[in-house]
Amino acid sequence: MQAFLLLAVVASAVAALFDLRTREIPNWVSLGTLVVGIAAHVGYGAARVDGMAGLRAGGMALVGALACGLVPFVFWQKGAFGGGDVKMMAAVGACLMPLDGIEAEFYALICAAVVAPAQLAWEGKLLKTLGNVATIVLNPLRPKAKRKEVPVEAMTQLRFGPAIFVGALLCAVVHWRDRL
């Protein structure tokens, strides 16, 4: 149904605006969308078929949230993503269900992979950042005495909220006609 695509796009647009302005995605956007997405799937399934169909739809929405939150959660544990990014990606997964949610996440990650180097080059930080990435990747292969630390202040933070919006929007464009 198109309403779920629209919910994911609108919520991720709001999240992107907050992320660009404040570097944070408020919980009322991410967790609110997560709850509304699951509840709406339960209600829609129950109204169209029966209560069990509603529970199955809600369960699949929950699976979508977990599936879409997994990769950002791992990145968050490594310090590469913020907690708002994890919650927002889970919310998109709840709205779009597992397959479309993962598709939106894939689009978001591709968007970030394309935009991040361009942004870093524009800011004159690309080569330094690539050097830091190489250090982080190669450190586990080096003997402990020869490992190099990358100071936190040398790390570059990029906002992922806009990429989540682009991913949700692309998924909506691709699937809009399927949902008529």
Short mmCIF file of N, CA, C and O in Angstrom, two decimals, residues 48-170:
data_model
loop_
_atom_site.label_atom_id
_atom_site.label_comp_id
_atom_site.label_asym_id
_atom_site.label_seq_id
_atom_site.Cartn_x
_atom_site.Cartn_y
_atom_site.Cartn_z
N ARG A 48 -8.26 -5.67 6.58
CA ARG A 48 -8.42 -6.28 5.26
C ARG A 48 -8.80 -7.75 5.36
O ARG A 48 -9.52 -8.25 4.50
N VAL A 49 -8.26 -8.48 6.34
CA VAL A 49 -8.49 -9.93 6.40
C VAL A 49 -9.09 -10.30 7.75
O VAL A 49 -10.29 -10.52 7.86
N ASP A 50 -8.25 -10.38 8.77
CA ASP A 50 -8.72 -10.71 10.12
C ASP A 50 -7.62 -10.38 11.11
O ASP A 50 -6.54 -9.92 10.74
N GLY A 51 -7.90 -10.64 12.38
CA GLY A 51 -6.95 -10.32 13.44
C GLY A 51 -5.62 -11.05 13.30
O GLY A 51 -4.57 -10.49 13.58
N MET A 52 -5.67 -12.31 12.88
CA MET A 52 -4.42 -13.06 12.72
C MET A 52 -3.56 -12.48 11.60
O MET A 52 -2.34 -12.42 11.72
N ALA A 53 -4.20 -12.04 10.53
CA ALA A 53 -3.45 -11.41 9.44
C ALA A 53 -2.80 -10.12 9.93
O ALA A 53 -1.68 -9.79 9.55
N GLY A 54 -3.51 -9.41 10.79
CA GLY A 54 -2.95 -8.20 11.37
C GLY A 54 -1.73 -8.49 12.23
O GLY A 54 -0.73 -7.78 12.16
N LEU A 55 -1.83 -9.55 13.02
CA LEU A 55 -0.67 -9.93 13.85
C LEU A 55 0.50 -10.38 12.99
O LEU A 55 1.66 -10.06 13.29
N ARG A 56 0.22 -11.12 11.92
CA ARG A 56 1.30 -11.53 11.01
C ARG A 56 1.95 -10.32 10.36
O ARG A 56 3.17 -10.24 10.25
N ALA A 57 1.12 -9.36 9.92
CA ALA A 57 1.66 -8.14 9.31
C ALA A 57 2.50 -7.35 10.31
O ALA A 57 3.58 -6.85 9.97
N GLY A 58 2.01 -7.26 11.53
CA GLY A 58 2.80 -6.58 12.57
C GLY A 58 4.10 -7.29 12.85
O GLY A 58 5.14 -6.66 13.05
N GLY A 59 4.06 -8.63 12.85
CA GLY A 59 5.29 -9.41 13.05
C GLY A 59 6.28 -9.18 11.92
O GLY A 59 7.49 -9.05 12.16
N MET A 60 5.78 -9.11 10.69
CA MET A 60 6.68 -8.86 9.56
C MET A 60 7.25 -7.44 9.61
O MET A 60 8.40 -7.22 9.24
N ALA A 61 6.44 -6.49 10.08
CA ALA A 61 6.96 -5.13 10.24
C ALA A 61 8.07 -5.10 11.29
O ALA A 61 9.08 -4.42 11.12
N LEU A 62 7.89 -5.87 12.35
CA LEU A 62 8.93 -5.98 13.38
C LEU A 62 10.19 -6.63 12.82
O LEU A 62 11.31 -6.18 13.09
N VAL A 63 10.01 -7.66 12.01
CA VAL A 63 11.16 -8.30 11.34
C VAL A 63 11.86 -7.28 10.43
O VAL A 63 13.10 -7.22 10.39
N GLY A 64 11.08 -6.47 9.73
CA GLY A 64 11.66 -5.42 8.88
C GLY A 64 12.49 -4.44 9.69
O GLY A 64 13.58 -4.04 9.28
N ALA A 65 11.97 -4.07 10.86
CA ALA A 65 12.71 -3.14 11.74
C ALA A 65 14.02 -3.76 12.20
O ALA A 65 15.07 -3.11 12.17
N LEU A 66 13.96 -5.01 12.61
CA LEU A 66 15.17 -5.68 13.07
C LEU A 66 16.18 -5.87 11.94
O LEU A 66 17.38 -5.64 12.11
N ALA A 67 15.68 -6.29 10.78
CA ALA A 67 16.58 -6.52 9.64
C ALA A 67 17.26 -5.23 9.20
O ALA A 67 18.46 -5.21 8.91
N CYS A 68 16.50 -4.15 9.16
CA CYS A 68 17.06 -2.87 8.70
C CYS A 68 17.88 -2.17 9.78
O CYS A 68 18.71 -1.32 9.47
N GLY A 69 17.66 -2.52 11.02
CA GLY A 69 18.45 -1.92 12.09
C GLY A 69 19.75 -2.64 12.36
O GLY A 69 20.64 -2.09 13.01
N LEU A 70 19.91 -3.85 11.84
CA LEU A 70 21.07 -4.67 12.16
C LEU A 70 22.39 -4.06 11.67
O LEU A 70 23.32 -3.88 12.45
N VAL A 71 22.48 -3.74 10.40
CA VAL A 71 23.74 -3.20 9.86
C VAL A 71 24.07 -1.85 10.50
O VAL A 71 25.21 -1.66 10.96
N PRO A 72 23.12 -0.91 10.58
CA PRO A 72 23.45 0.34 11.28
C PRO A 72 23.84 0.12 12.74
O PRO A 72 24.68 0.85 13.27
N PHE A 73 23.24 -0.88 13.40
CA PHE A 73 23.59 -1.17 14.79
C PHE A 73 25.05 -1.60 14.90
O PHE A 73 25.78 -1.15 15.80
N VAL A 74 25.49 -2.44 13.99
CA VAL A 74 26.90 -2.87 13.98
C VAL A 74 27.81 -1.67 13.74
O VAL A 74 28.83 -1.50 14.41
N PHE A 75 27.43 -0.80 12.80
CA PHE A 75 28.21 0.41 12.55
C PHE A 75 28.21 1.32 13.77
O PHE A 75 29.21 1.95 14.09
N TRP A 76 27.07 1.41 14.46
CA TRP A 76 26.97 2.22 15.68
C TRP A 76 27.92 1.70 16.74
O TRP A 76 28.59 2.48 17.43
N GLN A 77 27.99 0.37 16.90
CA GLN A 77 28.89 -0.21 17.89
C GLN A 77 30.35 0.13 17.58
O GLN A 77 31.16 0.24 18.49
N LYS A 78 30.67 0.30 16.32
CA LYS A 78 32.03 0.65 15.92
C LYS A 78 32.26 2.16 15.92
O LYS A 78 33.35 2.62 15.60
N GLY A 79 31.21 2.92 16.25
CA GLY A 79 31.34 4.38 16.29
C GLY A 79 31.17 5.05 14.95
O GLY A 79 31.45 6.24 14.80
N ALA A 80 30.70 4.31 13.94
CA ALA A 80 30.58 4.87 12.60
C ALA A 80 29.21 5.50 12.34
O ALA A 80 29.07 6.30 11.42
N PHE A 81 28.19 5.12 13.09
CA PHE A 81 26.84 5.66 12.93
C PHE A 81 26.38 6.20 14.27
O PHE A 81 26.83 5.76 15.32
N GLY A 82 25.42 7.10 14.22
CA GLY A 82 24.79 7.58 15.43
C GLY A 82 23.59 6.72 15.76
O GLY A 82 23.05 6.00 14.91
N GLY A 83 23.15 6.80 17.01
CA GLY A 83 21.99 6.02 17.44
C GLY A 83 20.72 6.40 16.70
O GLY A 83 19.87 5.55 16.43
N GLY A 84 20.57 7.66 16.33
CA GLY A 84 19.40 8.10 15.58
C GLY A 84 19.33 7.46 14.21
O GLY A 84 18.25 7.15 13.71
N ASP A 85 20.49 7.25 13.60
CA ASP A 85 20.53 6.58 12.30
C ASP A 85 20.03 5.14 12.42
O ASP A 85 19.29 4.67 11.56
N VAL A 86 20.44 4.46 13.48
CA VAL A 86 20.00 3.08 13.71
C VAL A 86 18.49 3.03 13.87
O VAL A 86 17.80 2.23 13.22
N LYS A 87 17.97 3.90 14.73
CA LYS A 87 16.53 3.90 15.00
C LYS A 87 15.72 4.30 13.77
O LYS A 87 14.66 3.73 13.50
N MET A 88 16.24 5.26 12.99
CA MET A 88 15.51 5.69 11.81
C MET A 88 15.50 4.61 10.74
O MET A 88 14.49 4.39 10.08
N MET A 89 16.61 3.91 10.57
CA MET A 89 16.64 2.83 9.59
C MET A 89 15.70 1.71 10.02
O MET A 89 15.01 1.12 9.19
N ALA A 90 15.63 1.43 11.32
CA ALA A 90 14.68 0.43 11.82
C ALA A 90 13.25 0.88 11.56
O ALA A 90 12.39 0.07 11.18
N ALA A 91 12.97 2.16 11.72
CA ALA A 91 11.63 2.68 11.47
C ALA A 91 11.25 2.54 10.00
O ALA A 91 10.13 2.16 9.67
N VAL A 92 12.19 2.81 9.12
CA VAL A 92 11.93 2.63 7.68
C VAL A 92 11.65 1.16 7.40
O VAL A 92 10.75 0.82 6.63
N GLY A 93 12.41 0.28 8.03
CA GLY A 93 12.17 -1.16 7.86
C GLY A 93 10.79 -1.58 8.35
O GLY A 93 10.15 -2.44 7.74
N ALA A 94 10.33 -0.97 9.44
CA ALA A 94 8.99 -1.29 9.95
C ALA A 94 7.91 -0.82 8.98
O ALA A 94 6.91 -1.50 8.80
N CYS A 95 8.12 0.32 8.38
CA CYS A 95 7.13 0.83 7.42
C CYS A 95 7.11 0.03 6.13
O CYS A 95 6.04 -0.25 5.59
N LEU A 96 8.29 -0.34 5.64
CA LEU A 96 8.39 -0.95 4.32
C LEU A 96 8.43 -2.48 4.34
O LEU A 96 8.42 -3.08 3.27
N MET A 97 8.50 -3.08 5.54
CA MET A 97 8.63 -4.53 5.69
C MET A 97 10.05 -4.95 5.29
O MET A 97 10.81 -4.15 4.78
N PRO A 98 10.43 -6.21 5.51
CA PRO A 98 11.83 -6.60 5.35
C PRO A 98 12.45 -6.36 3.96
O PRO A 98 13.48 -5.71 3.86
N LEU A 99 11.84 -6.86 2.91
CA LEU A 99 12.49 -6.78 1.60
C LEU A 99 12.62 -5.35 1.09
O LEU A 99 13.70 -4.93 0.67
N ASP A 100 11.53 -4.59 1.13
CA ASP A 100 11.61 -3.21 0.66
C ASP A 100 12.44 -2.35 1.61
O ASP A 100 13.13 -1.43 1.18
N GLY A 101 12.40 -2.67 2.89
CA GLY A 101 13.22 -1.94 3.84
C GLY A 101 14.71 -2.14 3.59
O GLY A 101 15.49 -1.19 3.60
N ILE A 102 15.09 -3.38 3.33
CA ILE A 102 16.50 -3.66 3.02
C ILE A 102 16.89 -3.00 1.70
O ILE A 102 18.01 -2.51 1.55
N GLU A 103 15.96 -2.98 0.76
CA GLU A 103 16.23 -2.29 -0.51
C GLU A 103 16.47 -0.79 -0.26
O GLU A 103 17.42 -0.22 -0.80
N ALA A 104 15.64 -0.17 0.55
CA ALA A 104 15.82 1.25 0.88
C ALA A 104 17.15 1.46 1.60
O ALA A 104 17.85 2.43 1.33
N GLU A 105 17.50 0.54 2.49
CA GLU A 105 18.78 0.65 3.20
C GLU A 105 19.94 0.52 2.23
O GLU A 105 20.94 1.26 2.34
N PHE A 106 19.83 -0.38 1.27
CA PHE A 106 20.87 -0.53 0.26
C PHE A 106 21.04 0.77 -0.53
O PHE A 106 22.17 1.24 -0.73
N TYR A 107 19.93 1.37 -0.95
CA TYR A 107 20.00 2.65 -1.66
C TYR A 107 20.65 3.72 -0.78
O TYR A 107 21.44 4.53 -1.27
N ALA A 108 20.31 3.73 0.49
CA ALA A 108 20.88 4.72 1.41
C ALA A 108 22.39 4.54 1.55
O ALA A 108 23.15 5.52 1.54
N LEU A 109 22.82 3.29 1.69
CA LEU A 109 24.26 3.03 1.83
C LEU A 109 25.02 3.39 0.55
O LEU A 109 26.13 3.94 0.60
N ILE A 110 24.42 3.10 -0.61
CA ILE A 110 25.04 3.48 -1.89
C ILE A 110 25.13 5.00 -1.99
O ILE A 110 26.16 5.56 -2.39
N CYS A 111 24.05 5.68 -1.61
CA CYS A 111 24.04 7.15 -1.63
C CYS A 111 25.16 7.69 -0.76
O CYS A 111 25.92 8.58 -1.18
N ALA A 112 25.28 7.17 0.44
CA ALA A 112 26.34 7.63 1.35
C ALA A 112 27.72 7.33 0.79
O ALA A 112 28.64 8.15 0.91
N ALA A 113 27.86 6.17 0.15
CA ALA A 113 29.17 5.79 -0.42
C ALA A 113 29.55 6.69 -1.59
O ALA A 113 30.75 6.90 -1.85
N VAL A 114 28.58 7.25 -2.28
CA VAL A 114 28.87 8.16 -3.40
C VAL A 114 29.07 9.59 -2.90
O VAL A 114 30.00 10.28 -3.32
N VAL A 115 28.22 10.02 -1.99
CA VAL A 115 28.25 11.41 -1.53
C VAL A 115 29.43 11.68 -0.59
O VAL A 115 30.05 12.74 -0.66
N ALA A 116 29.74 10.73 0.28
CA ALA A 116 30.79 10.96 1.29
C ALA A 116 32.14 11.33 0.66
O ALA A 116 32.73 12.34 1.07
N PRO A 117 32.64 10.56 -0.31
CA PRO A 117 33.94 10.97 -0.90
C PRO A 117 33.86 12.33 -1.60
O PRO A 117 34.82 13.12 -1.52
N ALA A 118 32.74 12.62 -2.23
CA ALA A 118 32.60 13.92 -2.89
C ALA A 118 32.62 15.05 -1.85
O ALA A 118 33.28 16.07 -2.05
N GLN A 119 31.91 14.85 -0.75
CA GLN A 119 31.88 15.86 0.31
C GLN A 119 33.27 16.02 0.92
O GLN A 119 33.72 17.15 1.15
N LEU A 120 33.93 14.92 1.17
CA LEU A 120 35.28 15.00 1.76
C LEU A 120 36.26 15.68 0.81
O LEU A 120 37.11 16.46 1.24
N ALA A 121 36.16 15.40 -0.48
CA ALA A 121 37.03 16.06 -1.46
C ALA A 121 36.74 17.56 -1.48
O ALA A 121 37.67 18.38 -1.52
N TRP A 122 35.49 17.94 -1.45
CA TRP A 122 35.08 19.35 -1.44
C TRP A 122 35.66 20.07 -0.24
O TRP A 122 36.10 21.22 -0.34
N GLU A 123 35.67 19.39 0.92
CA GLU A 123 36.18 19.99 2.15
C GLU A 123 37.70 19.86 2.28
O GLU A 123 38.28 20.35 3.24
N GLY A 124 38.35 19.20 1.33
CA GLY A 124 39.80 19.01 1.37
C GLY A 124 40.25 17.98 2.38
O GLY A 124 41.40 18.00 2.84
N LYS A 125 39.38 17.05 2.75
CA LYS A 125 39.69 16.05 3.78
C LYS A 125 39.80 14.63 3.22
O LYS A 125 40.02 13.70 3.99
N LEU A 126 39.64 14.45 1.92
CA LEU A 126 39.54 13.11 1.36
C LEU A 126 40.82 12.29 1.58
O LEU A 126 40.76 11.16 2.08
N LEU A 127 41.96 12.83 1.24
CA LEU A 127 43.20 12.06 1.37
C LEU A 127 43.53 11.73 2.82
O LEU A 127 43.93 10.61 3.14
N LYS A 128 43.33 12.68 3.71
CA LYS A 128 43.58 12.44 5.14
C LYS A 128 42.63 11.35 5.67
O LYS A 128 43.04 10.46 6.41
N THR A 129 41.37 11.43 5.25
CA THR A 129 40.39 10.43 5.69
C THR A 129 40.73 9.05 5.15
O THR A 129 40.63 8.05 5.87
N LEU A 130 41.14 8.97 3.89
CA LEU A 130 41.53 7.68 3.32
C LEU A 130 42.74 7.10 4.06
O LEU A 130 42.84 5.90 4.27
N GLY A 131 43.67 7.98 4.46
CA GLY A 131 44.81 7.53 5.25
C GLY A 131 44.38 6.98 6.60
O GLY A 131 44.88 5.95 7.06
N ASN A 132 43.41 7.66 7.24
CA ASN A 132 42.88 7.17 8.52
C ASN A 132 42.18 5.83 8.36
O ASN A 132 42.32 4.94 9.20
N VAL A 133 41.42 5.69 7.28
CA VAL A 133 40.73 4.42 7.01
C VAL A 133 41.75 3.30 6.82
O VAL A 133 41.61 2.20 7.37
N ALA A 134 42.78 3.57 6.06
CA ALA A 134 43.82 2.56 5.84
C ALA A 134 44.48 2.17 7.16
O ALA A 134 44.73 0.98 7.40
N THR A 135 44.75 3.13 8.01
CA THR A 135 45.34 2.84 9.31
C THR A 135 44.42 1.95 10.14
O THR A 135 44.86 0.95 10.73
N ILE A 136 43.14 2.30 10.18
CA ILE A 136 42.17 1.52 10.97
C ILE A 136 42.05 0.09 10.42
O ILE A 136 42.01 -0.87 11.18
N VAL A 137 42.03 -0.04 9.10
CA VAL A 137 41.88 -1.36 8.48
C VAL A 137 43.13 -2.21 8.67
O VAL A 137 43.05 -3.42 8.92
N LEU A 138 44.30 -1.59 8.58
CA LEU A 138 45.56 -2.35 8.66
C LEU A 138 46.02 -2.61 10.08
O LEU A 138 46.83 -3.52 10.30
N ASN A 139 45.54 -1.85 11.06
CA ASN A 139 45.98 -2.03 12.44
C ASN A 139 45.87 -3.47 12.94
O ASN A 139 46.82 -3.96 13.57
N PRO A 140 44.79 -4.17 12.71
CA PRO A 140 44.72 -5.55 13.22
C PRO A 140 45.76 -6.49 12.61
O PRO A 140 46.10 -7.51 13.19
N LEU A 141 46.29 -6.12 11.46
CA LEU A 141 47.30 -6.95 10.79
C LEU A 141 48.72 -6.65 11.26
O LEU A 141 49.63 -7.43 10.99
N ARG A 142 48.90 -5.56 11.95
CA ARG A 142 50.22 -5.15 12.43
C ARG A 142 50.48 -5.74 13.81
O ARG A 142 49.56 -5.95 14.60
N PRO A 143 51.77 -5.94 14.15
CA PRO A 143 52.09 -6.31 15.53
C PRO A 143 51.67 -5.18 16.47
O PRO A 143 51.64 -4.01 16.08
N LYS A 144 51.33 -5.53 17.70
CA LYS A 144 50.82 -4.53 18.65
C LYS A 144 51.75 -3.33 18.80
O LYS A 144 51.30 -2.21 18.94
N ALA A 145 53.03 -3.55 18.76
CA ALA A 145 53.98 -2.45 18.95
C ALA A 145 53.97 -1.46 17.78
O ALA A 145 54.37 -0.31 17.94
N LYS A 146 53.54 -1.90 16.61
CA LYS A 146 53.58 -1.04 15.42
C LYS A 146 52.21 -0.48 15.03
O LYS A 146 52.08 0.16 14.01
N ARG A 147 51.19 -0.73 15.85
CA ARG A 147 49.86 -0.20 15.55
C ARG A 147 49.83 1.30 15.79
O ARG A 147 50.45 1.81 16.72
N LYS A 148 49.09 2.00 14.96
CA LYS A 148 48.95 3.45 15.06
C LYS A 148 47.52 3.78 15.49
O LYS A 148 46.57 3.21 14.97
N GLU A 149 47.41 4.69 16.40
CA GLU A 149 46.09 5.15 16.85
C GLU A 149 45.65 6.32 15.98
O GLU A 149 46.45 7.19 15.65
N VAL A 150 44.39 6.33 15.66
CA VAL A 150 43.81 7.48 14.95
C VAL A 150 43.04 8.28 15.99
O VAL A 150 42.06 7.79 16.56
N PRO A 151 43.49 9.50 16.27
CA PRO A 151 42.80 10.30 17.29
C PRO A 151 41.35 10.60 16.89
O PRO A 151 41.04 10.75 15.70
N VAL A 152 40.50 10.68 17.87
CA VAL A 152 39.07 10.93 17.62
C VAL A 152 38.88 12.22 16.85
O VAL A 152 38.04 12.29 15.95
N GLU A 153 39.66 13.24 17.16
CA GLU A 153 39.50 14.52 16.47
C GLU A 153 39.90 14.45 14.99
O GLU A 153 39.54 15.32 14.21
N ALA A 154 40.63 13.41 14.60
CA ALA A 154 41.01 13.24 13.20
C ALA A 154 39.93 12.51 12.40
O ALA A 154 39.98 12.46 11.17
N MET A 155 38.95 11.97 13.10
CA MET A 155 37.86 11.25 12.43
C MET A 155 36.88 12.26 11.84
O MET A 155 36.70 13.35 12.38
N THR A 156 36.24 11.87 10.76
CA THR A 156 35.27 12.74 10.10
C THR A 156 33.88 12.15 10.27
O THR A 156 33.67 10.96 10.05
N GLN A 157 32.94 12.99 10.68
CA GLN A 157 31.56 12.54 10.83
C GLN A 157 30.73 13.05 9.67
O GLN A 157 30.82 14.22 9.30
N LEU A 158 29.95 12.15 9.11
CA LEU A 158 29.03 12.51 8.04
C LEU A 158 27.61 12.19 8.49
O LEU A 158 27.40 11.23 9.23
N ARG A 159 26.69 12.96 8.06
CA ARG A 159 25.29 12.75 8.44
C ARG A 159 24.66 11.71 7.53
O ARG A 159 24.73 11.83 6.31
N PHE A 160 24.05 10.70 8.12
CA PHE A 160 23.44 9.61 7.36
C PHE A 160 21.94 9.82 7.14
O PHE A 160 21.34 9.19 6.28
N GLY A 161 21.33 10.74 7.90
CA GLY A 161 19.89 10.99 7.76
C GLY A 161 19.46 11.32 6.34
O GLY A 161 18.48 10.76 5.84
N PRO A 162 20.17 12.22 5.63
CA PRO A 162 19.79 12.51 4.25
C PRO A 162 19.88 11.28 3.34
O PRO A 162 19.06 11.12 2.44
N ALA A 163 20.85 10.42 3.58
CA ALA A 163 20.96 9.20 2.77
C ALA A 163 19.78 8.26 3.03
O ALA A 163 19.28 7.60 2.11
N ILE A 164 19.32 8.21 4.27
CA ILE A 164 18.14 7.39 4.58
C ILE A 164 16.93 7.93 3.81
O ILE A 164 16.15 7.15 3.23
N PHE A 165 16.79 9.24 3.76
CA PHE A 165 15.70 9.84 2.98
C PHE A 165 15.81 9.45 1.51
O PHE A 165 14.81 9.06 0.89
N VAL A 166 16.98 9.58 0.93
CA VAL A 166 17.17 9.23 -0.48
C VAL A 166 16.83 7.75 -0.71
O VAL A 166 16.16 7.40 -1.68
N GLY A 167 17.27 6.88 0.21
CA GLY A 167 16.97 5.46 0.08
C GLY A 167 15.48 5.19 0.13
O GLY A 167 14.94 4.42 -0.69
N ALA A 168 14.77 5.81 1.07
CA ALA A 168 13.32 5.62 1.17
C ALA A 168 12.61 6.19 -0.06
O ALA A 168 11.67 5.58 -0.59
N LEU A 169 13.07 7.34 -0.53
CA LEU A 169 12.46 7.96 -1.70
C LEU A 169 12.66 7.10 -2.94
O LEU A 169 11.71 6.87 -3.71
N LEU A 170 13.87 6.60 -3.15
CA LEU A 170 14.12 5.73 -4.31
C LEU A 170 13.28 4.46 -4.25
O LEU A 170 12.72 4.02 -5.26
#
